[in-house]
Short mmCIF file of C-alpha atoms in Angstrom, two decimals:
data_model
loop_
_atom_site.label_atom_id
_atom_site.label_comp_id
_atom_site.label_asym_id
_atom_site.label_seq_id
_atom_site.Cartn_x
_atom_site.Cartn_y
_atom_site.Cartn_z
CA UNK A 1 -16.25 4.88 -2.36
CA UNK A 2 -12.70 5.98 -1.60
CA UNK A 3 -11.97 8.22 1.38
CA UNK A 4 -9.30 9.06 3.90
CA UNK A 5 -9.43 6.73 6.86
CA UNK A 6 -10.19 7.75 10.44
CA UNK A 7 -9.88 6.13 13.84
CA UNK A 8 -13.36 4.69 13.30
CA UNK A 9 -11.80 2.46 10.64
CA UNK A 10 -9.24 0.86 12.96
CA UNK A 11 -11.04 -2.45 13.49
CA UNK A 12 -11.92 -2.82 9.81
CA UNK A 13 -8.35 -2.02 8.80
CA UNK A 14 -6.88 -4.54 11.26
CA UNK A 15 -9.26 -7.26 10.04
CA UNK A 16 -8.54 -6.54 6.37
CA UNK A 17 -4.78 -6.36 6.91
CA UNK A 18 -4.74 -9.67 8.78
CA UNK A 19 -6.86 -11.28 6.08
CA UNK A 20 -4.49 -9.98 3.40
CA UNK A 21 -1.41 -11.22 5.23
CA UNK A 22 -2.99 -14.65 5.70
CA UNK A 23 -3.82 -14.94 2.00
CA UNK A 24 -0.72 -13.24 0.56
CA UNK A 25 2.14 -13.36 3.09
CA UNK A 26 4.70 -12.51 0.39
CA UNK A 27 2.89 -9.28 -0.48
CA UNK A 28 3.16 -7.65 2.95
CA UNK A 29 6.19 -6.41 4.86
CA UNK A 30 4.57 -7.43 8.17
CA UNK A 31 4.24 -11.00 9.33
CA UNK A 32 0.96 -12.17 10.85
CA UNK A 33 2.61 -12.10 14.27
CA UNK A 34 3.80 -8.51 13.79
CA UNK A 35 0.36 -7.45 12.62
CA UNK A 36 -1.20 -8.96 15.75
CA UNK A 37 1.35 -7.13 17.90
CA UNK A 38 0.72 -3.74 16.27
CA UNK A 39 0.17 -0.95 18.77
CA UNK A 40 -3.46 0.08 18.15
CA UNK A 41 -2.83 3.61 19.42
CA UNK A 42 -0.09 4.14 16.83
CA UNK A 43 -2.22 2.51 14.15
CA UNK A 44 -5.13 4.81 15.00
CA UNK A 45 -2.81 7.85 14.76
CA UNK A 46 -1.71 6.70 11.33
CA UNK A 47 -5.30 6.13 10.20
CA UNK A 48 -6.10 9.70 11.31
CA UNK A 49 -2.99 11.20 9.68
CA UNK A 50 -4.44 11.75 6.21
CA UNK A 51 -1.83 9.32 4.87
CA UNK A 52 -4.19 6.37 4.56
CA UNK A 53 -7.13 5.73 2.29
CA UNK A 54 -9.85 3.13 2.43
CA UNK A 55 -11.86 1.60 -0.39
CA UNK A 56 -15.39 0.84 0.74
CA UNK A 57 -18.23 -1.24 -0.64
CA UNK A 58 -21.03 0.40 1.29
CA UNK A 59 -19.81 0.43 4.89
CA UNK A 60 -17.38 -2.48 4.42
CA UNK A 61 -13.67 -1.72 3.94
CA UNK A 62 -12.42 -3.79 1.03
CA UNK A 63 -9.07 -2.16 0.37
CA UNK A 64 -6.55 0.35 1.65
CA UNK A 65 -3.56 2.39 0.58
CA UNK A 66 -0.95 4.16 2.63
CA UNK A 67 1.09 7.11 1.38
CA UNK A 68 4.14 8.52 3.13
CA UNK A 69 5.55 11.81 1.94
CA UNK A 70 9.25 12.18 2.56
CA UNK A 71 9.81 14.89 5.21
CA UNK A 72 13.15 16.37 4.15
CA UNK A 73 13.06 19.62 2.15
CA UNK A 74 15.01 18.22 -0.80
CA UNK A 75 12.81 15.10 -0.93
CA UNK A 76 9.32 16.53 -0.30
CA UNK A 77 8.51 16.04 -3.95
CA UNK A 78 8.54 12.27 -3.35
CA UNK A 79 6.08 9.95 -1.63
CA UNK A 80 6.00 6.22 -1.06
CA UNK A 81 2.90 4.08 -1.55
CA UNK A 82 2.46 1.19 0.85
CA UNK A 83 0.72 -0.80 1.96
CA UNK A 84 -1.68 -1.18 -0.97
CA UNK A 85 -4.26 -3.97 -0.86
CA UNK A 86 -7.69 -4.81 -2.27
CA UNK A 87 -9.55 -7.99 -1.36
CA UNK A 88 -9.27 -10.66 -4.09
CA UNK A 89 -13.03 -10.82 -4.62
CA UNK A 90 -12.89 -7.15 -5.65
CA UNK A 91 -10.03 -7.56 -8.13
CA UNK A 92 -11.12 -6.46 -11.58
CA UNK A 93 -13.95 -4.26 -10.26
CA UNK A 94 -12.14 -0.94 -10.61
CA UNK A 95 -11.68 -0.48 -6.85
CA UNK A 96 -7.89 -0.71 -6.96
CA UNK A 97 -7.89 1.80 -9.82
CA UNK A 98 -10.16 4.17 -7.91
CA UNK A 99 -7.92 3.87 -4.86
CA UNK A 100 -4.77 4.61 -6.85
CA UNK A 101 -6.49 7.47 -8.72
CA UNK A 102 -7.32 9.08 -5.35
CA UNK A 103 -3.71 8.70 -4.23
CA UNK A 104 -2.53 10.28 -7.51
CA UNK A 105 -4.97 13.19 -7.20
CA UNK A 106 -4.22 13.97 -3.56
CA UNK A 107 -0.46 13.65 -4.01
CA UNK A 108 -0.55 15.90 -7.07
CA UNK A 109 -2.54 18.50 -5.09
CA UNK A 110 0.16 18.39 -2.38
CA UNK A 111 2.93 19.01 -4.91
CA UNK A 112 4.27 15.46 -4.98
CA UNK A 113 6.07 14.91 -8.26
CA UNK A 114 7.18 11.30 -7.86
CA UNK A 115 5.53 8.24 -6.34
CA UNK A 116 7.60 5.22 -5.35
CA UNK A 117 6.75 1.71 -4.23
CA UNK A 118 8.16 -1.74 -3.68
CA UNK A 119 6.32 -4.78 -4.96
CA UNK A 120 7.16 -8.43 -4.48
CA UNK A 121 8.71 -9.79 -7.65
CA UNK A 122 6.34 -12.78 -7.59
CA UNK A 123 3.19 -10.64 -7.56
CA UNK A 124 2.57 -10.51 -11.31
CA UNK A 125 -0.92 -9.02 -10.95
CA UNK A 126 0.31 -6.08 -8.84
CA UNK A 127 3.30 -5.49 -11.11
CA UNK A 128 1.03 -5.36 -14.17
CA UNK A 129 -1.42 -3.04 -12.39
CA UNK A 130 1.28 -0.58 -11.43
CA UNK A 131 2.86 -0.73 -14.90
CA UNK A 132 -0.54 0.09 -16.47
CA UNK A 133 -0.58 3.14 -14.21
CA UNK A 134 2.75 4.48 -15.37
CA UNK A 135 5.11 2.91 -12.83
CA UNK A 136 8.47 1.82 -14.19
CA UNK A 137 10.83 -0.61 -12.52
CA UNK A 138 14.03 1.16 -11.47
CA UNK A 139 15.71 -1.62 -9.56
CA UNK A 140 15.51 -4.84 -7.63
CA UNK A 141 15.99 -5.20 -3.90
CA UNK A 142 17.45 -8.67 -3.42
CA UNK A 143 16.22 -10.43 -0.30
CA UNK A 144 14.04 -7.46 0.63
CA UNK A 145 12.37 -9.87 3.01
CA UNK A 146 13.29 -13.22 4.47
CA UNK A 147 10.19 -15.39 4.69
CA UNK A 148 9.39 -17.74 7.57
CA UNK A 149 10.80 -20.64 5.54
CA UNK A 150 14.16 -18.82 5.43
CA UNK A 151 13.95 -18.02 1.72
CA UNK A 152 14.64 -14.52 0.47
CA UNK A 153 11.96 -12.51 -1.30
CA UNK A 154 13.09 -10.03 -3.92
CA UNK A 155 11.14 -6.79 -4.34
CA UNK A 156 11.03 -4.52 -7.34
CA UNK A 157 11.44 -0.78 -6.85
CA UNK A 158 9.02 1.13 -9.10
CA UNK A 159 8.42 4.84 -9.63
CA UNK A 160 6.11 7.11 -11.60
CA UNK A 161 6.23 10.83 -12.26
CA UNK A 162 3.06 12.79 -11.51
CA UNK A 163 4.19 15.87 -13.43
CA UNK A 164 4.23 14.36 -16.88
#
């Protein structure tokens, strides 16, 4: 089941995010330390904002997606996806696809014409998933993140049009 998150999902979201960061530190913009320091009140506001979706296996949250619509009049047709994560044991089950399909449907209903995201260059599985869903690489962001070992992580900037 895919649904918008609420404040009741805060604990499950925090646990899933921390688990994801521990397993795939290159795939998240936050470090583990930053995730632990997250203001729970602000997080709860975000989870109630309608900009976050959860993928659930029964009552258990197994994935999430955030969507941020750009607020300026000339850019309201654009939205950014992130974070986007599904637990590894649910890869290949269709949950990530269902989550992205919900994002596409809701964004289309809101008049969003273009979705944008950044994905770590080394995440071949995510890059392939987004390409299968119509995203095209439009650029590279060199050293988008500097990892704890001091090495730069390049991200790819990808977009897709929702209006054909």
